[in-house]
Amino acid sequence: MKQIILTVLLCFTIAYGALAQNTVKGVVKDSDSEKVLQGVSVSIEGRNDSQVTNIDGVFSLQNLPDGKFIVTLKKGGYETQNYPITLSGKVVNLGEIFMYKDEFSENQDLSTIIIADDELNDDSSAADNISSLLQSSRDVYLRAAAFEFSSSFFRIRGLDSDNAKLLINGIEMNKLETGRPEWANWGGLNDVLRNQEFTNGLTPSNYTFGGVLGSTHISTRASQYRKGARISYASSNRSYRHRVMGTYSSGLLKDGWAFTVSGSRRAGNEGFVDGTSYDATSLFASVEKIFNDNHSLNLTSIFASNKRGVGSPNTKEVVDLKGIRYNSNWGYQDGKIRNSRIKDVEEPFTMLSHYWKINDKVNLNTNVSYQFGKIGRSRIDFNGGQNPNPIQFRNLPSYWLSIGDLAGAYEAEQRFLNDGQLNWNAIYDANINNSQQGIDAAYVFYEDRVDNNTLNVNSILSADLTDNITLNGRVQYTKSESENFANVLDLLGNSVGYVDVNGFSSIGTNQRQNDLLNPDRVVNVGDRFKYNYNINSEIMNGFLQAQFKYNKFDFYVAGDITKTSYQREGFYQSGSLATTDPRNSLGKSPEVDFTTFGAKGGITYKLSGRHILDFNAGYLEKAPTIRDAFTQARESNIITDFLTSEKALSFDASYIVRSPRFTSRITGYYTTIEDSVESNFFFLQGGQSEGFSQEIVTGVDKRHLGVELGFEYKLTSTLNLKGAANIGEYVYSNNPSNVQLAVRDINTQELNINNLGEAQLKNYRLNSGPQKAYSLGIEYRDPDYWWVSMTGNYFDDTYIGVSPILRTDRFFTDVDGVPINNYNPVEAKRLLQQEEFGGYFVANVIGGKSWKISRDNKFIGFTLGISNIFDQQFRTGGFEQSRRGDFTSLSEDFSNPKRLFGPRYWYGRGANYFFNVYYRF
């Protein structure tokens, strides 16, 4: 009888417990547009239960016990919402929940994106490699990396931006030539690029497999923009001096239409670096038609024209004489600054997106985009004159000191101090004088042009298989044709024309001809010359991912497969290949094909509602870029030897704390990269070869390991303490066995391609910006809508980029392979020691204020940021010159009173500011 009673009581207990299981659900919407919000984090305070709203803004937390709880809703850029509930064996429907824009957050996100917009328009290799700056992540560490660390060209985890994917409406925007995004294609459109979803590292994205650094997805659906208008004016002394921007969004109209338009103008005669002019216009339009609850079409078009003057990397000798703002690329013409190095980007693109809600669980998004236009980089060619570069080594005191002419050194120093700029008048005088005698131009102003035409088509699937399982998938096809050629811009006062030949070769030789089919051709403005070829590319990609979410565990698995092919088609028969095989430059090359795979997975374990462990691991393959696939692509169809796909193995583990007063993340990361390709272009002098050369190193292995820490502590309701740190070690982890050098013979000027064998690179540090970075700051956020943030940042372990050629056998052997007579291994070790720049401190302050001037959400406000307030001078990167490529000539260079061919450096900006004022209505 007792057993029966106990059994009955147990059954009643179990039944009662089952009845006591509760559900909380609701729909989350934007308070202004009343559109549903995807990606809102919904959790129960003090418990492990959490969920993210789906594409319809819906959440449903199930299997909850009886009791009183707080439901918390969070999303970046919105104020956190808290709802008290009482559960007692029933379904609690919170209905429509409206999230309100966080004015503080909006202003600070604006500052982050402004920094990105400014920094990424720099043309230095370091700046072009900055990773993930466009995103306005809420993660405290990533915000520090984007804002505080950007002035030092810090790279997240020491990796280039080709390890992250940038998508607009599901379309990947990374360039096939370099693997990196061309930021100028949408620069100046900050207002309409706010709808971002950022995934850090290997964490899952709903749109792409991503890279080792993750992905950023930008949505430009017209119906998702807040109704209203915004105008702003900005001033800065960084890249551009003035910017005017205006944006208007209609919101969703009654007939199902919505549209958003935006435009900006940025201009300046000079940025922080001397002679760096800026001229940019950007236009944006997005139109959406919602036909019904299941179908919608959105058309987005972006036009961004960007012309900007480029600065020069300089040696220590030049900086000591002229300062860190000096730029050798410009000079005065008719009293106005004219820069010879202008980067001109104009690549408009259009995207058509179809959104199909197949049912309550399945959504399909199909996108088609077409992009065309040009990227031009101008310079001066001089096959009939002397090198006009004011920092050409014979123009500097170091040259005259090296030959013992003290008087000549003093005169050179005074000339350089008093002027030291490009002499446009002398160039024009020489060309006009030639023209009067019926002679072709000695100098020509031209651009290296790339005209791209790219078609993208993809479909992205999202399916909620159950309440706990989501499936994501994508298929994509990309076809691109790029025309590559040199284009004559200006004959600089000459009316005869310019002869299309190699000025370094002897007159009358085939090697002198850039095109043997048209010898001694005279070209004029608008003509192609020097080189002319196309690259045809095709990419097919498939991606599949499953995400599983439960009370204590979340985990995911994802796979990716990509087929990439390139083919070069040359239209000139290069004379530099005359003795070998000139057909290697004309016609179509063999097709280069790569099939790459990727797999990743991760697990999140919720110790409690406030303490989380997160683990991610992945294996990713990546095809070589177009730049690395061909050897001297301007002149030949020759495919790089030993070419293979790059392999990356990556792992990270994080401990995350989220409490009302303290938020923190500490992450350990480890990434190995194998079979990477590195290519460089430079002028080589020494040994048996001389001239402009391409160095390609294949089979390069690298190791990136370190720790990231970010925290934010709420001292009071208005005062926050925040900090971030990265302690990394990024090194070459092997001695790559294949260093390929394409260079012209010093006598015949024929193009020779030599394999120099192994380069002793193991354990040299990578040139990846500061490998250690620390930030500590305090932020005050007043209830009356004003805020100020002050931070101090310390950077260390920044290393110069080493020259692989200097670390091959070529450095110490003669042409017969025998070591040169005067070779000294101890002295060689000293000469080849890698330079480290030393630590430095940078302080920044930024603040702002906004005023609500009417009941219908009209605001006026401003942001003012001052970076490097103590005017600290520091080097952000640099590279060894390979011009003296052997032990004897490098020893001679080191023994000079001042080095002729010392390393070239990039410098950070001194004290600089950014001011922005806006009116939103």
XYZ file of C-alpha atoms in Angstrom, residues 95-762:
668
model
C 2.834 41.027 -27.695
C 4.630 43.743 -29.646
C 7.737 45.045 -27.881
C 9.249 48.256 -29.193
C 12.996 48.919 -29.026
C 14.114 52.548 -28.884
C 17.263 53.933 -30.508
C 20.054 54.686 -28.043
C 21.188 58.246 -28.744
C 24.499 57.699 -26.970
C 25.097 54.528 -28.912
C 24.254 56.205 -32.201
C 26.720 59.000 -31.620
C 29.510 56.658 -30.582
C 28.885 54.250 -33.432
C 29.087 57.263 -35.716
C 32.528 58.071 -34.355
C 33.670 54.513 -34.971
C 32.479 54.506 -38.575
C 33.914 57.982 -39.150
C 37.332 56.728 -38.109
C 36.995 53.813 -40.500
C 35.909 56.070 -43.342
C 38.951 58.273 -42.797
C 41.641 55.706 -42.041
C 40.717 53.313 -44.826
C 41.152 55.992 -47.454
C 44.890 56.003 -46.775
C 46.905 54.331 -49.519
C 49.697 52.906 -47.392
C 49.805 49.156 -47.392
C 49.318 49.162 -43.640
C 46.129 51.180 -43.839
C 44.696 49.070 -46.632
C 45.149 46.025 -44.431
C 43.193 47.240 -41.421
C 40.621 44.606 -40.541
C 36.953 45.020 -39.625
C 37.046 48.754 -38.964
C 33.797 49.404 -40.766
C 31.772 47.425 -38.252
C 30.392 49.122 -35.156
C 30.450 46.072 -32.897
C 29.151 46.349 -29.347
C 32.021 44.167 -28.152
C 34.214 46.363 -25.965
C 37.476 44.877 -27.288
C 36.502 45.227 -30.937
C 35.393 48.813 -30.388
C 38.823 49.598 -28.957
C 40.511 47.889 -31.903
C 38.348 49.867 -34.334
C 38.644 53.270 -32.692
C 41.536 53.486 -30.239
C 43.994 51.198 -32.039
C 43.272 52.303 -35.623
C 45.657 55.276 -35.531
C 48.554 52.816 -35.265
C 47.273 50.623 -38.115
C 46.678 47.789 -35.672
C 45.556 44.513 -37.230
C 43.181 42.286 -35.324
C 45.100 39.095 -34.431
C 47.850 40.300 -36.766
C 45.858 39.285 -39.853
C 45.167 41.154 -43.088
C 41.649 42.191 -44.076
C 41.605 39.491 -46.785
C 40.879 37.126 -43.879
C 37.484 38.772 -43.312
C 34.489 38.914 -45.635
C 32.549 42.097 -46.266
C 29.062 41.709 -47.750
C 26.451 44.204 -48.877
C 23.001 42.635 -49.240
C 24.572 39.194 -49.285
C 27.094 40.019 -52.047
C 30.789 39.654 -51.198
C 32.732 42.848 -51.890
C 36.309 41.538 -51.456
C 38.377 42.150 -54.589
C 39.695 39.173 -56.556
C 42.988 40.949 -57.272
C 44.004 41.394 -53.627
C 41.336 39.587 -51.566
C 40.576 42.840 -49.704
C 37.600 45.171 -49.930
C 38.041 48.433 -51.866
C 36.669 50.739 -49.158
C 36.463 53.757 -51.471
C 33.606 52.069 -53.378
C 31.144 53.158 -50.664
C 33.097 55.764 -48.685
C 31.210 58.803 -47.402
C 27.910 56.945 -47.008
C 28.040 56.443 -43.249
C 24.375 57.240 -42.652
C 23.113 54.355 -44.785
C 25.681 51.723 -43.780
C 24.550 51.366 -40.165
C 22.447 48.211 -40.578
C 25.297 45.794 -39.913
C 25.629 42.286 -38.588
C 29.155 41.471 -37.494
C 30.500 38.024 -36.654
C 33.801 37.878 -34.818
C 36.309 35.253 -35.848
C 34.827 31.881 -36.714
C 31.433 32.513 -35.095
C 28.504 31.694 -37.401
C 26.982 34.119 -39.884
C 23.601 33.686 -41.564
C 25.031 34.867 -44.896
C 28.521 33.481 -45.455
C 31.083 30.980 -44.254
C 33.367 33.946 -43.547
C 37.091 34.022 -42.917
C 39.403 33.591 -39.955
C 38.511 37.165 -38.915
C 34.782 36.700 -39.465
C 32.443 38.786 -41.590
C 30.474 42.005 -41.736
C 27.093 42.045 -43.462
C 25.526 45.392 -44.408
C 21.847 45.549 -45.312
C 20.513 48.393 -47.441
C 16.822 47.368 -47.562
C 14.885 50.604 -47.888
C 12.109 49.473 -45.518
C 14.601 48.958 -42.671
C 15.701 52.592 -42.484
C 14.199 54.907 -39.919
C 11.793 57.418 -41.463
C 13.214 60.917 -41.558
C 16.119 62.990 -42.752
C 19.608 63.811 -41.567
C 22.117 66.420 -42.708
C 25.628 66.814 -41.350
C 28.859 68.712 -41.789
C 32.286 67.414 -40.773
C 35.751 68.923 -40.683
C 39.080 67.186 -40.129
C 42.809 67.520 -40.727
C 43.329 63.820 -41.452
C 42.447 63.015 -45.075
C 39.737 65.423 -46.174
C 39.113 68.887 -44.713
C 35.373 69.166 -45.303
C 32.463 66.785 -45.672
C 28.786 67.494 -46.281
C 26.284 64.636 -46.084
C 22.536 64.362 -46.465
C 20.140 61.399 -46.129
C 16.381 60.932 -46.405
C 14.280 57.810 -45.766
C 10.573 57.630 -46.531
C 9.807 54.721 -44.225
C 7.282 52.154 -45.414
C 4.501 53.938 -47.316
C 0.914 52.768 -47.403
C 1.227 51.382 -50.928
C 4.138 49.125 -49.909
C 6.916 51.314 -51.309
C 9.950 52.575 -49.371
C 12.990 54.510 -50.503
C 16.180 55.964 -49.062
C 18.603 58.375 -50.712
C 21.924 59.697 -49.459
C 24.811 61.731 -50.771
C 28.043 63.260 -49.563
C 30.840 65.480 -50.742
C 34.351 65.297 -49.261
C 37.154 67.611 -50.288
C 40.441 69.097 -49.199
C 43.589 70.522 -50.748
C 45.752 68.759 -48.194
C 45.393 66.279 -45.349
C 47.772 65.666 -42.456
C 50.427 64.519 -44.950
C 51.664 67.300 -47.250
C 50.216 67.407 -50.749
C 47.530 64.752 -50.212
C 44.550 66.323 -51.964
C 41.076 64.815 -51.614
C 38.091 64.959 -53.979
C 35.195 62.544 -53.450
C 31.492 62.412 -54.282
C 29.210 59.602 -53.127
C 25.582 58.882 -54.011
C 23.222 56.200 -52.734
C 19.677 55.149 -53.589
C 17.622 52.212 -52.346
C 14.033 51.457 -53.370
C 11.917 48.596 -52.065
C 8.485 47.326 -53.023
C 6.738 44.994 -50.559
C 4.131 43.140 -52.614
C 2.673 41.117 -49.744
C 3.723 39.322 -46.581
C 5.805 36.867 -48.616
C 7.519 38.814 -51.396
C 9.610 41.962 -51.578
C 12.027 43.459 -54.139
C 14.810 45.915 -53.271
C 17.045 47.812 -55.711
C 20.207 49.501 -54.409
C 22.640 51.622 -56.430
C 25.869 53.172 -55.147
C 28.130 55.592 -56.987
C 31.313 56.751 -55.276
C 34.003 58.723 -57.066
C 37.173 59.152 -55.034
C 40.393 60.935 -56.062
C 43.087 61.371 -53.461
C 46.733 62.238 -53.336
C 49.060 59.543 -52.057
C 51.864 60.025 -49.552
C 55.360 58.547 -49.753
C 57.132 56.184 -47.348
C 60.401 57.853 -46.346
C 63.805 56.932 -44.986
C 65.064 58.211 -41.635
C 67.370 60.654 -43.457
C 64.411 62.261 -45.237
C 62.296 62.454 -42.085
C 65.156 63.983 -40.086
C 65.402 66.736 -42.704
C 61.735 67.386 -43.504
C 59.564 65.830 -40.749
C 56.867 63.168 -40.699
C 54.428 65.133 -42.879
C 56.818 65.290 -45.820
C 55.634 63.787 -49.100
C 57.923 63.552 -52.136
C 55.102 63.029 -54.643
C 54.030 66.660 -55.090
C 55.318 70.028 -56.225
C 53.999 73.462 -57.180
C 52.656 74.129 -60.670
C 51.504 77.681 -61.365
C 51.458 78.294 -57.622
C 49.189 75.322 -56.870
C 49.978 71.968 -55.296
C 49.993 69.104 -57.811
C 50.520 65.511 -56.684
C 51.965 63.044 -59.195
C 50.500 60.060 -57.354
C 46.700 60.157 -57.442
C 44.522 57.148 -56.697
C 41.291 57.481 -58.687
C 38.490 55.028 -57.861
C 35.124 55.020 -59.601
C 33.316 51.666 -59.559
C 29.534 52.094 -59.282
C 27.413 49.051 -58.593
C 23.749 48.045 -58.583
C 22.084 45.258 -56.608
C 18.646 43.718 -57.020
C 17.436 41.630 -54.067
C 14.351 39.434 -53.802
C 13.106 38.445 -50.334
C 10.780 35.460 -50.252
C 9.135 34.259 -47.058
C 8.282 30.738 -48.154
C 6.512 30.021 -44.861
C 6.848 30.903 -41.196
C 10.000 28.823 -40.959
C 11.800 29.260 -44.284
C 13.141 32.391 -46.011
C 15.002 32.667 -49.318
C 16.954 35.762 -50.384
C 18.224 35.999 -53.982
C 20.619 38.765 -55.057
C 22.026 39.901 -58.395
C 24.672 42.627 -58.632
C 26.713 44.228 -61.382
C 29.760 46.423 -60.815
C 31.887 48.233 -63.360
C 34.319 51.120 -63.469
C 37.984 51.880 -62.925
C 40.821 52.123 -60.445
C 43.723 54.289 -61.572
C 47.051 55.046 -59.892
C 48.980 57.845 -61.575
C 52.735 58.443 -61.844
C 55.408 59.977 -64.120
C 57.290 57.922 -66.711
C 60.615 59.228 -68.066
C 62.156 57.140 -70.831
C 63.825 60.285 -72.245
C 64.702 62.191 -69.073
C 66.171 61.914 -65.601
C 64.279 60.543 -62.614
C 62.323 63.544 -61.270
C 61.770 62.053 -57.804
C 63.146 64.553 -55.255
C 64.216 61.720 -52.902
C 66.082 59.858 -55.631
C 69.298 58.913 -53.829
C 71.554 61.297 -55.814
C 69.475 64.247 -54.588
C 70.193 63.539 -50.903
C 73.220 64.381 -48.722
C 73.888 60.679 -48.044
C 74.991 60.108 -51.648
C 77.562 62.898 -51.586
C 78.824 61.789 -48.186
C 79.303 58.254 -49.559
C 81.741 59.600 -52.189
C 83.460 61.904 -49.724
C 82.174 65.200 -51.151
C 81.315 67.270 -48.058
C 80.622 70.425 -50.069
C 78.255 68.524 -52.354
C 76.503 67.030 -49.307
C 75.972 70.498 -47.799
C 74.589 71.874 -51.077
C 72.250 68.884 -51.470
C 71.034 69.336 -47.890
C 70.305 73.028 -48.404
C 68.502 72.389 -51.715
C 66.394 69.716 -50.079
C 65.613 71.814 -47.008
C 64.660 74.867 -49.064
C 62.548 72.966 -51.578
C 62.771 69.199 -51.870
C 59.587 68.857 -53.935
C 58.773 67.612 -57.425
C 59.875 70.195 -60.029
C 56.944 70.413 -62.427
C 58.440 73.477 -64.174
C 61.602 71.579 -65.132
C 59.506 68.685 -66.493
C 57.389 71.006 -68.618
C 60.447 72.952 -69.836
C 62.114 69.748 -71.031
C 58.989 68.554 -72.832
C 58.228 71.927 -74.427
C 61.833 72.223 -75.627
C 61.581 68.739 -77.197
C 58.286 69.665 -78.816
C 59.768 72.777 -80.427
C 62.451 70.581 -81.990
C 59.914 67.994 -83.159
C 61.105 65.472 -80.581
C 58.852 63.238 -78.508
C 58.270 63.900 -74.810
C 60.954 63.089 -72.248
C 58.267 62.751 -69.538
C 54.656 61.616 -69.530
C 51.976 61.608 -66.839
C 50.068 58.311 -66.913
C 48.023 55.963 -64.771
C 48.146 52.238 -64.119
C 44.511 51.340 -64.818
C 42.294 48.430 -63.894
C 38.800 48.461 -65.440
C 36.591 45.856 -63.790
C 33.279 44.332 -64.833
C 31.859 41.939 -62.243
C 28.585 39.990 -62.145
C 27.422 38.328 -58.909
C 24.409 36.031 -58.416
C 23.548 34.230 -55.184
C 20.747 32.723 -53.143
C 20.751 32.596 -49.336
C 18.489 30.200 -47.429
C 17.475 30.410 -43.784
C 15.252 27.710 -42.310
C 14.102 27.122 -38.731
C 13.891 23.336 -38.784
C 12.717 23.267 -35.166
C 12.603 25.731 -32.301
C 16.223 24.800 -31.592
C 17.760 24.133 -35.018
C 18.408 26.653 -37.799
C 19.816 25.816 -41.209
C 21.655 28.409 -43.326
C 22.935 27.923 -46.836
C 24.160 29.846 -49.851
C 25.174 29.268 -53.451
C 27.023 32.000 -55.358
C 28.433 32.572 -58.826
C 30.854 35.386 -59.686
C 32.226 36.265 -63.109
C 34.728 39.069 -63.557
C 36.735 40.578 -66.388
C 39.425 43.135 -65.621
C 41.289 45.167 -68.219
C 44.799 46.126 -67.093
C 46.799 48.759 -68.968
C 48.799 51.965 -68.703
C 46.861 55.019 -69.872
C 48.362 58.340 -70.992
C 46.835 61.236 -69.001
C 49.000 64.240 -69.933
C 51.947 64.865 -72.261
C 53.077 67.653 -69.903
C 53.548 70.368 -72.522
C 54.708 68.205 -75.454
C 52.650 68.044 -78.648
C 54.549 65.300 -80.527
C 53.747 62.300 -78.321
C 55.580 59.747 -76.216
C 57.490 56.732 -77.535
C 56.277 53.432 -76.056
C 59.633 51.836 -75.231
C 61.653 50.662 -72.219
C 64.046 53.542 -71.533
C 66.545 51.303 -69.710
C 67.312 49.189 -72.806
C 69.670 50.021 -75.627
C 68.298 51.761 -78.718
C 67.637 49.388 -81.613
C 67.236 46.224 -79.515
C 64.095 44.131 -79.318
C 64.299 44.297 -75.536
C 63.535 48.012 -75.808
C 60.056 47.379 -77.215
C 57.031 47.158 -74.939
C 55.136 45.673 -77.902
C 57.155 43.962 -80.626
C 54.083 44.037 -82.887
C 54.125 47.856 -82.862
C 57.778 48.933 -82.454
C 58.593 52.542 -81.495
C 54.902 53.412 -81.375
C 54.142 57.041 -80.495
C 51.226 57.432 -78.089
C 49.086 60.426 -77.105
C 46.561 61.299 -74.404
C 44.021 58.498 -73.937
C 46.204 55.815 -75.579
C 47.178 52.548 -73.948
C 50.891 51.765 -73.730
C 53.595 49.904 -71.720
C 51.343 46.871 -71.045
C 47.837 45.715 -71.953
C 46.144 42.511 -70.805
C 42.888 41.110 -69.425
C 42.253 38.773 -66.500
C 39.121 36.638 -66.696
C 37.952 35.131 -63.403
C 35.173 32.809 -62.355
C 34.130 31.710 -58.862
C 31.498 29.199 -57.753
C 30.790 28.786 -54.047
C 28.512 26.771 -51.794
C 28.061 27.109 -48.033
C 25.949 25.143 -45.534
C 25.581 25.682 -41.801
C 23.488 24.273 -38.961
C 23.010 26.084 -35.640
C 21.672 24.374 -32.523
C 20.463 26.337 -29.490
C 19.478 24.879 -26.137
C 19.254 26.025 -22.533
C 22.818 25.192 -21.519
C 24.545 24.580 -24.852
C 24.630 26.272 -28.252
C 26.723 24.786 -31.040
C 27.139 24.987 -34.803
C 28.849 23.237 -37.714
C 29.494 24.710 -41.159
C 31.100 23.687 -44.440
C 32.188 25.562 -47.555
C 33.452 24.669 -51.031
C 34.754 27.109 -53.649
C 36.023 26.693 -57.212
C 38.179 29.561 -58.506
C 39.701 30.001 -61.957
C 41.855 32.722 -63.549
C 43.103 33.241 -67.098
C 45.310 35.991 -68.487
C 45.030 37.238 -72.070
C 47.869 39.469 -73.286
C 47.539 41.918 -76.176
C 51.208 43.007 -76.384
C 54.253 40.936 -77.289
C 56.826 42.069 -74.751
C 60.394 42.646 -75.929
C 61.767 41.724 -72.512
C 60.971 38.087 -73.393
C 62.492 38.315 -76.879
C 65.278 35.773 -76.362
C 63.243 33.314 -74.289
C 59.752 33.077 -75.746
C 57.873 36.278 -76.646
C 54.699 34.224 -77.073
C 54.583 34.009 -73.274
C 53.210 37.544 -73.248
C 50.697 37.377 -76.119
C 47.390 35.538 -76.195
C 45.749 33.435 -73.520
C 47.552 31.752 -70.669
C 46.649 28.297 -69.398
C 43.677 28.429 -67.035
C 44.591 28.386 -63.353
C 42.075 26.413 -61.240
C 41.741 25.968 -57.494
C 39.157 24.020 -55.514
C 39.169 24.966 -51.839
C 37.321 23.673 -48.792
C 36.450 24.962 -45.370
C 34.956 23.463 -42.219
C 34.337 24.985 -38.814
C 32.394 24.407 -35.650
C 31.929 25.829 -32.211
C 30.182 25.360 -28.901
C 28.915 27.802 -26.303
C 28.397 26.591 -22.748
C 26.315 28.800 -20.445
C 27.620 28.328 -16.927
C 24.889 30.720 -15.828
C 23.041 33.666 -17.260
C 26.118 35.820 -16.651
C 29.045 33.483 -17.290
C 29.673 31.900 -20.688
C 32.390 29.716 -22.223
C 32.801 29.841 -25.997
C 34.999 27.651 -28.232
C 35.526 27.814 -32.009
C 37.753 25.869 -34.382
C 38.078 25.860 -38.144
C 40.065 24.735 -41.159
C 39.940 27.153 -44.110
C 41.506 27.034 -47.550
C 41.905 30.074 -49.771
C 42.901 30.357 -53.424
C 45.818 32.647 -54.310
C 44.851 36.126 -55.467
C 45.242 37.231 -59.073
C 48.244 39.325 -58.072
C 50.050 36.229 -56.773
C 48.948 33.766 -59.458
C 50.985 35.260 -62.329
C 54.650 36.236 -62.511
C 55.116 39.753 -63.892
C 51.528 39.740 -65.163
C 52.082 43.034 -66.983
C 54.472 41.319 -69.370
C 53.873 37.586 -69.303
C 51.423 34.705 -69.115
C 53.817 32.798 -66.860
C 52.092 31.165 -63.891
C 53.861 31.360 -60.537
C 55.821 28.207 -59.730
C 54.789 25.996 -56.792
C 51.409 27.715 -56.583
C 48.873 26.135 -54.250
C 45.971 27.086 -52.005
C 46.617 28.667 -48.619
C 45.565 26.618 -45.578
C 44.589 28.101 -42.227
C 43.898 26.230 -38.999
C 42.378 28.430 -36.315
C 41.164 28.010 -32.746
C 39.915 30.396 -30.081
C 38.448 30.045 -26.598
C 36.634 32.779 -24.679
C 35.343 33.398 -21.207
C 32.542 35.985 -21.221
C 31.010 37.792 -18.253
C 27.811 39.795 -18.596
C 26.401 41.404 -15.479
C 24.537 44.668 -14.862
C 27.766 46.448 -13.791
C 30.574 44.467 -15.388
C 31.007 43.144 -18.919
C 34.140 41.382 -20.061
C 35.574 38.994 -22.614
C 38.961 37.307 -22.535
C 39.940 35.230 -25.566
C 42.939 33.116 -26.365
C 43.534 32.563 -30.091
C 45.874 30.452 -32.182
C 46.055 30.455 -35.987
C 48.521 28.758 -38.298
C 48.683 29.613 -41.987
C 50.500 27.349 -44.446
C 51.397 27.688 -48.151
C 50.803 31.424 -48.182
C 52.111 33.537 -51.069
C 53.839 36.899 -50.649
C 54.714 39.155 -53.574
C 56.542 42.478 -53.671
C 57.660 44.934 -56.331
C 60.864 46.968 -55.980
C 63.984 48.267 -57.758
C 66.882 45.823 -57.452
C 70.515 46.930 -57.669
C 73.482 44.643 -57.103
C 74.790 41.349 -58.431
C 74.047 40.448 -62.034
C 70.598 42.025 -62.278
C 69.196 45.515 -62.049
C 65.772 47.008 -62.586
C 62.207 46.909 -61.377
C 61.584 43.430 -60.059
C 58.881 41.179 -58.690
C 59.647 38.899 -55.790
C 57.244 36.004 -55.170
C 57.701 33.780 -52.138
C 55.603 30.613 -52.059
C 55.161 28.057 -49.304
C 55.203 30.673 -46.544
C 54.008 29.464 -43.119
C 52.951 31.847 -40.334
C 51.842 31.554 -36.732
C 49.510 33.975 -34.941
C 48.850 33.461 -31.246
C 47.798 35.722 -28.453
C 45.248 36.896 -25.922
C 42.517 39.537 -26.272
C 40.912 41.210 -23.288
C 38.122 43.751 -23.165
C 36.121 44.964 -20.193
C 33.685 47.656 -19.169
C 32.790 48.421 -15.547
C 29.924 50.711 -14.592
C 31.328 52.792 -11.734
C 28.079 54.753 -11.449
C 24.960 55.109 -13.553
C 26.797 57.669 -15.704
C 30.488 56.757 -15.395
C 32.113 53.763 -17.099
C 35.642 52.408 -16.863
C 36.704 50.565 -19.999
C 39.830 48.770 -21.114
C 41.234 46.523 -23.794
C 44.466 44.677 -24.446
C 46.023 42.450 -27.069
C 49.193 40.497 -26.364
C 50.210 38.727 -29.540
C 53.124 37.022 -31.220
C 53.031 36.834 -35.021
C 55.978 35.132 -36.723
C 57.118 33.277 -39.810
C 57.064 29.643 -38.703
C 59.191 28.108 -41.476
C 61.893 28.824 -44.008
C 59.920 28.991 -47.288
C 61.703 26.920 -49.903
C 60.832 28.888 -53.035
C 61.792 32.517 -53.589
C 61.163 33.505 -57.190
C 62.689 36.680 -58.627
C 61.574 38.183 -61.918
C 64.108 40.852 -62.918
C 65.755 42.228 -66.039
C 69.362 41.363 -66.761
C 71.627 44.344 -66.071
C 73.135 44.162 -69.569
C 70.487 42.785 -71.938
C 67.367 44.029 -70.077
C 65.749 40.664 -70.754
C 63.246 39.446 -68.175
C 64.767 36.556 -66.256
C 62.794 34.456 -63.794
C 65.068 32.798 -61.273
C 64.317 30.554 -58.315
C 66.620 31.638 -55.503
C 65.710 28.691 -53.285
C 65.077 28.892 -49.569
C 64.713 32.072 -47.516
C 65.792 31.970 -43.864
C 62.674 33.619 -42.414
C 61.759 31.338 -39.512
